[in-house]
Each structure stands twice: as structure tokens, then as C-alpha cells.
Amino acid sequence: MSEPATVDTPLKKLVGEKTAKALASHLDLHTAGDLIYHFPRRYDERGEHTDIRSLDVGEQVTVLAQVQRTAVRPMRQRRGNLLEVTVGDGSGGVLTLTFFGNQAWRERELRPGRWGLFAGKVTEFRGKRQLNGPEYVLLGEGGEGEAAANEEVEEFAGALIPVYPAAAAVPTWVIARCVRVVLDTFTPPEDPLPVAVRGSRNLVGIGSALREIHRPTSKEELYRARRRLKWDEAFAVQLTLVQRKHRAADW
């Protein structure tokens, strides 16, 4: 059985040295506490479509979209083929995913109708928005060539899919996988709010809030988790102001 993790446990002990190094280098996350307090910036739903039309060129994005069609054509400037995959979000917005080289296995994997999360930098070519060689994870039941993707799909088993502030080298599903590993053994910090205070303000405990913010079991529980964590944030601000006031009075 793994040793319980606390907020001070180094991430390299939990997710491995290579992944921990990437989290530290690209997102400044070093401990279990750093990761647990790295909250999702939004939540996607499998029946809810991301508006691709609102994306800006140059933006690093993660979009929830459905494969519409694929096409293979020879490259003009060098030998080999180019795989173009058109994905859409159901609202009229489309993106072209481009993959270079021999991509027959990927063409079989990215078949029309499949939903997935696709991450990369938005570029534009001949008036079309695209992602070049994006990272992705497919959602739903697997098939031929999808074994590796299905390992990642487990991270998005719930109806609400967390999308984290990420980096090109550390996409959102890698963060989600690491959060899951940490949560499996994580011992939350002692709740700073007394039971009486939580009860009078109808606030959930800190442990429950931290788990639900990452892996919400329902929209209601997510709301309760956000409310508690926002309350903590506001309380910390007020406490800082009071401390500054007292220090100023001592001068």
C-alpha cells in the first residue's frame, strides 16, 4: 500500500521523476499540494460543445470535438503523406488537424464520429484554422488501435471533464492523470474552519471540496466545492488585510 501523500509530498515520489520534472518546469508544480490546488479552469461535458469559432490564432487550446472526416494527400515539398482530420463542435466551428508522415494507424483511430479532446496551438492556413500535430485523447468505447488512448479515457470517466491550465508539453489529460494518482493516497490538510463555522455557512469540508473540484460527481457537488474554495480565498484576503492593519498600528 502506498504511503499517504500530504500537501508537502514531492511530486516525484507520486508521479515519477520525468513527469514531475515536466510539471515543475512548465507549470511550477512541485508538491502534491501544488497540484491539488491547481484547479481546472473549466469543465466540458460530452453533450456540451466547445465553441471552436471563438478560438484565437496563436492560442494554446484544448477543445472537445467530434471527428467529421479524414483525408490523406501527398506533401508537395517533400516525400510522404499528410493526414488531414476535420473536427467540429456541433456549432458550426471546425478545425483541421494535420499529421505528417505515415499515419495509417492514426487514420484508423481518428474515424468519423469519434469524440475527443484535442490540444495544440491554433494556426491558420489558407483561411482555415488548424492544429499541427496536436496531442489528443479519444473518448468513448475503444476499438482497433485505441488501447493507449483508452488508458487516458479513464481520466474522463465522469460526465464533467476537467480542463486544466496546461502547457504544450503537459496537456490537460496528463495533469488529470497525475491528479488522480495523488488523490488516491492524498490526506487533505486539517480543515482551518471549525465545524460550527462550516455548519452555519453551509460549507463542505476542505477534503471533500478538493476532491470534488477535480473529479466532480455532479454539478451540485461541484458548485458546493467551488463555493467552499472561494470562501477560503476570500477569507485569506480578509485575514491578510487584518494582519497588515495590525502591523501598521504597531509602527
mmCIF file of C-alpha atoms in Angstrom:
data_model
loop_
_atom_site.group_PDB
_atom_site.id
_atom_site.type_symbol
_atom_site.label_atom_id
_atom_site.label_comp_id
_atom_site.label_asym_id
_atom_site.label_seq_id
_atom_site.Cartn_x
_atom_site.Cartn_y
_atom_site.Cartn_z
ATOM 1 C CA MET A 1 0.000 0.000 0.000
ATOM 2 C CA SER A 2 1.367 3.421 -0.938
ATOM 3 C CA GLU A 3 2.382 5.829 1.776
ATOM 4 C CA PRO A 4 -0.255 8.570 2.255
ATOM 5 C CA ALA A 5 0.550 11.804 0.445
ATOM 6 C CA THR A 6 0.333 15.183 2.143
ATOM 7 C CA VAL A 7 0.491 18.693 0.722
ATOM 8 C CA ASP A 8 4.271 18.637 1.215
ATOM 9 C CA THR A 9 4.971 15.331 -0.563
ATOM 10 C CA PRO A 10 7.249 15.895 -3.607
ATOM 11 C CA LEU A 11 5.504 15.012 -6.839
ATOM 12 C CA LYS A 12 8.427 12.887 -7.988
ATOM 13 C CA LYS A 13 7.515 10.366 -5.282
ATOM 14 C CA LEU A 14 3.985 10.099 -6.643
ATOM 15 C CA VAL A 15 4.042 10.508 -10.425
ATOM 16 C CA GLY A 16 7.632 9.643 -11.306
ATOM 17 C CA GLU A 17 10.667 11.812 -11.853
ATOM 18 C CA LYS A 18 10.126 12.502 -15.577
ATOM 19 C CA THR A 19 6.523 13.679 -15.191
ATOM 20 C CA ALA A 20 7.337 15.601 -12.012
ATOM 21 C CA LYS A 21 10.131 17.418 -13.824
ATOM 22 C CA ALA A 22 7.736 18.440 -16.616
ATOM 23 C CA LEU A 23 5.160 19.683 -14.092
ATOM 24 C CA ALA A 24 7.821 21.684 -12.280
ATOM 25 C CA SER A 25 9.456 23.127 -15.408
ATOM 26 C CA HIS A 26 6.318 24.091 -17.306
ATOM 27 C CA LEU A 27 3.727 24.742 -14.583
ATOM 28 C CA ASP A 28 5.784 25.414 -11.433
ATOM 29 C CA LEU A 29 4.128 22.493 -9.614
ATOM 30 C CA HIS A 30 6.458 20.725 -7.201
ATOM 31 C CA THR A 31 4.420 19.113 -4.412
ATOM 32 C CA ALA A 32 1.142 17.256 -4.021
ATOM 33 C CA GLY A 33 -0.317 20.424 -2.548
ATOM 34 C CA ASP A 34 0.762 22.476 -5.580
ATOM 35 C CA LEU A 35 -1.011 20.024 -7.872
ATOM 36 C CA ILE A 36 -4.152 19.653 -5.768
ATOM 37 C CA TYR A 37 -4.529 23.440 -5.676
ATOM 38 C CA HIS A 38 -4.011 23.662 -9.451
ATOM 39 C CA PHE A 39 -7.731 23.767 -10.160
ATOM 40 C CA PRO A 40 -9.440 23.115 -13.517
ATOM 41 C CA ARG A 41 -10.183 26.317 -15.412
ATOM 42 C CA ARG A 42 -13.368 24.872 -16.879
ATOM 43 C CA TYR A 43 -15.342 21.652 -17.293
ATOM 44 C CA ASP A 44 -16.507 20.161 -20.564
ATOM 45 C CA GLU A 45 -19.465 17.837 -20.922
ATOM 46 C CA ARG A 46 -19.702 15.189 -23.577
ATOM 47 C CA GLY A 47 -23.030 16.587 -24.673
ATOM 48 C CA GLU A 48 -21.823 20.177 -24.470
ATOM 49 C CA HIS A 49 -19.865 21.628 -27.370
ATOM 50 C CA THR A 50 -16.843 23.889 -27.174
ATOM 51 C CA ASP A 51 -17.235 26.879 -29.477
ATOM 52 C CA ILE A 52 -14.327 26.478 -31.867
ATOM 53 C CA ARG A 53 -15.278 29.713 -33.637
ATOM 54 C CA SER A 54 -14.215 31.711 -30.573
ATOM 55 C CA LEU A 55 -10.605 30.457 -30.637
ATOM 56 C CA ASP A 56 -7.841 32.923 -31.461
ATOM 57 C CA VAL A 57 -4.894 32.209 -33.735
ATOM 58 C CA GLY A 58 -1.794 31.660 -31.600
ATOM 59 C CA GLU A 59 -3.828 30.434 -28.632
ATOM 60 C CA GLN A 60 -2.831 27.206 -26.870
ATOM 61 C CA VAL A 61 -6.115 25.336 -26.582
ATOM 62 C CA THR A 62 -7.810 22.118 -25.570
ATOM 63 C CA VAL A 63 -11.102 21.535 -27.394
ATOM 64 C CA LEU A 64 -13.792 18.898 -27.150
ATOM 65 C CA ALA A 65 -14.752 17.985 -30.705
ATOM 66 C CA GLN A 66 -16.006 15.222 -32.979
ATOM 67 C CA VAL A 67 -14.163 13.814 -35.985
ATOM 68 C CA GLN A 68 -16.097 14.659 -39.155
ATOM 69 C CA ARG A 69 -13.839 13.351 -41.929
ATOM 70 C CA THR A 70 -10.259 12.388 -42.760
ATOM 71 C CA ALA A 71 -8.201 12.765 -45.916
ATOM 72 C CA VAL A 72 -4.705 11.700 -46.955
ATOM 73 C CA ARG A 73 -2.756 13.581 -49.599
ATOM 74 C CA PRO A 74 0.878 13.686 -50.707
ATOM 75 C CA MET A 75 3.046 16.511 -49.414
ATOM 76 C CA ARG A 76 4.229 18.998 -52.018
ATOM 77 C CA GLN A 77 7.647 19.954 -50.714
ATOM 78 C CA ARG A 78 8.885 16.543 -49.575
ATOM 79 C CA ARG A 79 8.197 12.838 -49.774
ATOM 80 C CA GLY A 80 5.445 11.296 -47.729
ATOM 81 C CA ASN A 81 1.812 11.931 -46.999
ATOM 82 C CA LEU A 82 -0.176 14.399 -44.946
ATOM 83 C CA LEU A 83 -3.172 13.300 -42.908
ATOM 84 C CA GLU A 84 -5.849 15.965 -42.512
ATOM 85 C CA VAL A 85 -8.584 15.367 -39.958
ATOM 86 C CA THR A 86 -11.535 17.736 -39.778
ATOM 87 C CA VAL A 87 -13.182 18.017 -36.358
ATOM 88 C CA GLY A 88 -16.179 20.060 -35.317
ATOM 89 C CA ASP A 89 -18.005 21.073 -32.172
ATOM 90 C CA GLY A 90 -21.578 20.934 -33.437
ATOM 91 C CA SER A 91 -21.994 24.722 -33.507
ATOM 92 C CA GLY A 92 -20.570 25.227 -36.982
ATOM 93 C CA GLY A 93 -16.954 25.681 -35.916
ATOM 94 C CA VAL A 94 -14.356 23.364 -37.456
ATOM 95 C CA LEU A 95 -10.644 22.755 -37.041
ATOM 96 C CA THR A 96 -8.241 20.876 -39.288
ATOM 97 C CA LEU A 97 -5.784 18.585 -37.536
ATOM 98 C CA THR A 98 -2.642 17.897 -39.574
ATOM 99 C CA PHE A 99 -0.278 14.975 -39.100
ATOM 100 C CA PHE A 100 2.850 14.361 -41.164
ATOM 101 C CA GLY A 101 4.390 11.075 -42.303
ATOM 102 C CA ASN A 102 2.954 7.566 -42.343
ATOM 103 C CA GLN A 103 -0.254 7.938 -40.352
ATOM 104 C CA ALA A 104 -2.313 4.933 -41.468
ATOM 105 C CA TRP A 105 -2.812 3.793 -37.869
ATOM 106 C CA ARG A 106 -3.907 7.272 -36.851
ATOM 107 C CA GLU A 107 -6.355 7.452 -39.745
ATOM 108 C CA ARG A 108 -7.963 4.234 -38.488
ATOM 109 C CA GLU A 109 -8.072 5.608 -34.953
ATOM 110 C CA LEU A 110 -9.495 9.024 -35.821
ATOM 111 C CA ARG A 111 -12.511 7.731 -37.666
ATOM 112 C CA PRO A 112 -15.606 9.898 -38.222
ATOM 113 C CA GLY A 113 -17.973 10.029 -35.284
ATOM 114 C CA ARG A 114 -15.323 9.716 -32.568
ATOM 115 C CA TRP A 115 -15.264 12.404 -29.875
ATOM 116 C CA GLY A 116 -12.005 13.502 -28.315
ATOM 117 C CA LEU A 117 -10.043 16.199 -26.559
ATOM 118 C CA PHE A 118 -7.510 17.826 -28.877
ATOM 119 C CA ALA A 119 -4.718 20.096 -27.644
ATOM 120 C CA GLY A 120 -2.338 22.315 -29.544
ATOM 121 C CA LYS A 121 -1.596 25.791 -30.822
ATOM 122 C CA VAL A 122 -4.138 27.347 -33.181
ATOM 123 C CA THR A 123 -2.662 28.357 -36.541
ATOM 124 C CA GLU A 124 -4.256 29.456 -39.795
ATOM 125 C CA PHE A 125 -3.529 28.243 -43.317
ATOM 126 C CA ARG A 126 -5.433 29.469 -46.371
ATOM 127 C CA GLY A 127 -8.203 30.798 -44.195
ATOM 128 C CA LYS A 128 -8.652 27.582 -42.218
ATOM 129 C CA ARG A 129 -7.903 27.236 -38.543
ATOM 130 C CA GLN A 130 -5.833 24.225 -37.678
ATOM 131 C CA LEU A 131 -3.753 22.384 -35.095
ATOM 132 C CA ASN A 132 -0.496 20.908 -36.347
ATOM 133 C CA GLY A 133 0.323 17.518 -34.836
ATOM 134 C CA PRO A 134 -1.921 18.013 -31.814
ATOM 135 C CA GLU A 135 -1.918 15.858 -28.716
ATOM 136 C CA TYR A 136 -5.257 14.157 -28.202
ATOM 137 C CA VAL A 137 -7.217 11.604 -26.223
ATOM 138 C CA LEU A 138 -10.312 9.897 -27.566
ATOM 139 C CA LEU A 139 -13.481 9.455 -25.552
ATOM 140 C CA GLY A 140 -15.927 6.604 -25.635
ATOM 141 C CA GLU A 141 -15.581 2.914 -26.309
ATOM 142 C CA GLY A 142 -12.394 1.762 -27.935
ATOM 143 C CA GLY A 143 -11.602 -0.252 -30.989
ATOM 144 C CA GLU A 144 -8.666 -1.119 -33.188
ATOM 145 C CA GLY A 145 -5.563 0.896 -32.391
ATOM 146 C CA GLU A 146 -7.102 2.638 -29.373
ATOM 147 C CA ALA A 147 -5.631 0.724 -26.434
ATOM 148 C CA ALA A 148 -3.256 3.522 -25.459
ATOM 149 C CA ALA A 149 -5.957 6.147 -25.777
ATOM 150 C CA ASN A 150 -8.355 4.159 -23.614
ATOM 151 C CA GLU A 151 -5.921 4.281 -20.700
ATOM 152 C CA GLU A 152 -6.303 8.043 -20.788
ATOM 153 C CA VAL A 153 -10.066 7.966 -21.325
ATOM 154 C CA GLU A 154 -10.373 6.607 -17.777
ATOM 155 C CA GLU A 155 -9.321 10.050 -16.564
ATOM 156 C CA PHE A 156 -12.550 11.435 -18.009
ATOM 157 C CA ALA A 157 -14.936 8.758 -16.755
ATOM 158 C CA GLY A 158 -17.310 11.288 -15.196
ATOM 159 C CA ALA A 159 -19.856 13.380 -17.034
ATOM 160 C CA LEU A 160 -17.892 16.537 -16.214
ATOM 161 C CA ILE A 161 -14.457 16.608 -17.842
ATOM 162 C CA PRO A 162 -11.926 18.862 -16.079
ATOM 163 C CA VAL A 163 -9.801 21.034 -18.366
ATOM 164 C CA TYR A 164 -6.715 22.349 -16.587
ATOM 165 C CA PRO A 165 -4.447 25.326 -17.176
ATOM 166 C CA ALA A 166 -1.855 23.417 -19.170
ATOM 167 C CA ALA A 167 1.264 23.718 -21.310
ATOM 168 C CA ALA A 168 2.194 22.311 -24.701
ATOM 169 C CA ALA A 169 4.479 19.755 -23.044
ATOM 170 C CA VAL A 170 1.948 18.915 -20.316
ATOM 171 C CA PRO A 171 -1.578 18.649 -21.774
ATOM 172 C CA THR A 172 -4.661 18.666 -19.592
ATOM 173 C CA TRP A 173 -5.156 14.889 -19.530
ATOM 174 C CA VAL A 174 -1.625 14.360 -18.221
ATOM 175 C CA ILE A 175 -2.451 16.741 -15.380
ATOM 176 C CA ALA A 176 -5.737 14.900 -14.797
ATOM 177 C CA ARG A 177 -3.913 11.576 -14.612
ATOM 178 C CA CYS A 178 -1.432 12.971 -12.097
ATOM 179 C CA VAL A 179 -4.243 14.449 -10.000
ATOM 180 C CA ARG A 180 -5.923 11.065 -9.914
ATOM 181 C CA VAL A 181 -2.722 9.365 -8.755
ATOM 182 C CA VAL A 182 -2.286 11.929 -5.988
ATOM 183 C CA LEU A 183 -5.930 11.788 -4.891
ATOM 184 C CA ASP A 184 -5.698 8.010 -4.486
ATOM 185 C CA THR A 185 -3.401 8.465 -1.471
ATOM 186 C CA PHE A 186 -3.873 12.123 -0.577
ATOM 187 C CA THR A 187 -4.534 13.113 3.020
ATOM 188 C CA PRO A 188 -6.103 16.581 2.953
ATOM 189 C CA PRO A 189 -4.779 19.266 5.291
ATOM 190 C CA GLU A 190 -6.545 19.857 8.572
ATOM 191 C CA ASP A 191 -9.631 21.941 7.918
ATOM 192 C CA PRO A 192 -8.926 25.509 9.116
ATOM 193 C CA LEU A 193 -12.640 26.182 9.574
ATOM 194 C CA PRO A 194 -14.290 24.868 12.736
ATOM 195 C CA VAL A 195 -17.261 22.555 12.299
ATOM 196 C CA ALA A 196 -19.593 25.184 13.766
ATOM 197 C CA VAL A 197 -18.486 27.791 11.208
ATOM 198 C CA ARG A 198 -18.866 25.362 8.309
ATOM 199 C CA GLY A 199 -22.296 24.373 9.542
ATOM 200 C CA SER A 200 -23.556 27.916 9.994
ATOM 201 C CA ARG A 201 -22.483 28.835 6.463
ATOM 202 C CA ASN A 202 -23.389 25.516 4.844
ATOM 203 C CA LEU A 203 -19.825 24.871 3.684
ATOM 204 C CA VAL A 204 -18.428 21.440 2.860
ATOM 205 C CA GLY A 205 -15.184 20.220 4.412
ATOM 206 C CA ILE A 206 -11.882 21.039 2.742
ATOM 207 C CA GLY A 207 -11.179 17.399 1.887
ATOM 208 C CA SER A 208 -14.499 16.985 0.095
ATOM 209 C CA ALA A 209 -14.062 20.324 -1.697
ATOM 210 C CA LEU A 210 -10.619 19.415 -3.012
ATOM 211 C CA ARG A 211 -11.792 16.058 -4.340
ATOM 212 C CA GLU A 212 -14.964 17.372 -5.935
ATOM 213 C CA ILE A 213 -13.210 20.300 -7.635
ATOM 214 C CA HIS A 214 -11.073 17.799 -9.564
ATOM 215 C CA ARG A 215 -13.462 14.882 -10.036
ATOM 216 C CA PRO A 216 -16.985 16.252 -9.532
ATOM 217 C CA THR A 217 -19.680 13.660 -9.019
ATOM 218 C CA SER A 218 -22.383 16.128 -10.035
ATOM 219 C CA LYS A 219 -22.900 19.786 -10.900
ATOM 220 C CA GLU A 220 -24.362 20.324 -7.445
ATOM 221 C CA GLU A 221 -21.279 18.939 -5.709
ATOM 222 C CA LEU A 222 -19.029 20.976 -7.989
ATOM 223 C CA TYR A 223 -20.934 24.112 -7.016
ATOM 224 C CA ARG A 224 -20.514 23.263 -3.313
ATOM 225 C CA ALA A 225 -16.780 22.648 -3.789
ATOM 226 C CA ARG A 226 -16.282 25.931 -5.647
ATOM 227 C CA ARG A 227 -18.285 27.811 -3.036
ATOM 228 C CA ARG A 228 -16.105 26.456 -0.225
ATOM 229 C CA LEU A 229 -12.825 27.168 -2.010
ATOM 230 C CA LYS A 230 -13.912 30.682 -2.999
ATOM 231 C CA TRP A 231 -14.923 31.290 0.618
ATOM 232 C CA ASP A 232 -11.432 30.223 1.717
ATOM 233 C CA GLU A 233 -9.862 32.555 -0.829
ATOM 234 C CA ALA A 234 -11.954 35.495 0.349
ATOM 235 C CA PHE A 235 -11.232 34.660 3.980
ATOM 236 C CA ALA A 236 -7.478 34.567 3.279
ATOM 237 C CA VAL A 237 -7.663 38.004 1.661
ATOM 238 C CA GLN A 238 -9.524 39.432 4.653
ATOM 239 C CA LEU A 239 -7.046 37.838 7.050
ATOM 240 C CA THR A 240 -4.129 39.381 5.166
ATOM 241 C CA LEU A 241 -5.746 42.813 5.321
ATOM 242 C CA VAL A 242 -6.313 42.495 9.081
ATOM 243 C CA GLN A 243 -2.694 41.426 9.604
ATOM 244 C CA ARG A 244 -1.443 44.401 7.607
ATOM 245 C CA LYS A 245 -3.667 46.706 9.639
ATOM 246 C CA HIS A 246 -2.267 45.359 12.901
ATOM 247 C CA ARG A 247 1.343 45.658 11.665
ATOM 248 C CA ALA A 248 0.700 49.243 10.594
ATOM 249 C CA ALA A 249 -0.781 50.033 14.035
ATOM 250 C CA ASP A 250 2.364 48.711 15.725
ATOM 251 C CA TRP A 251 4.590 51.268 13.955
#
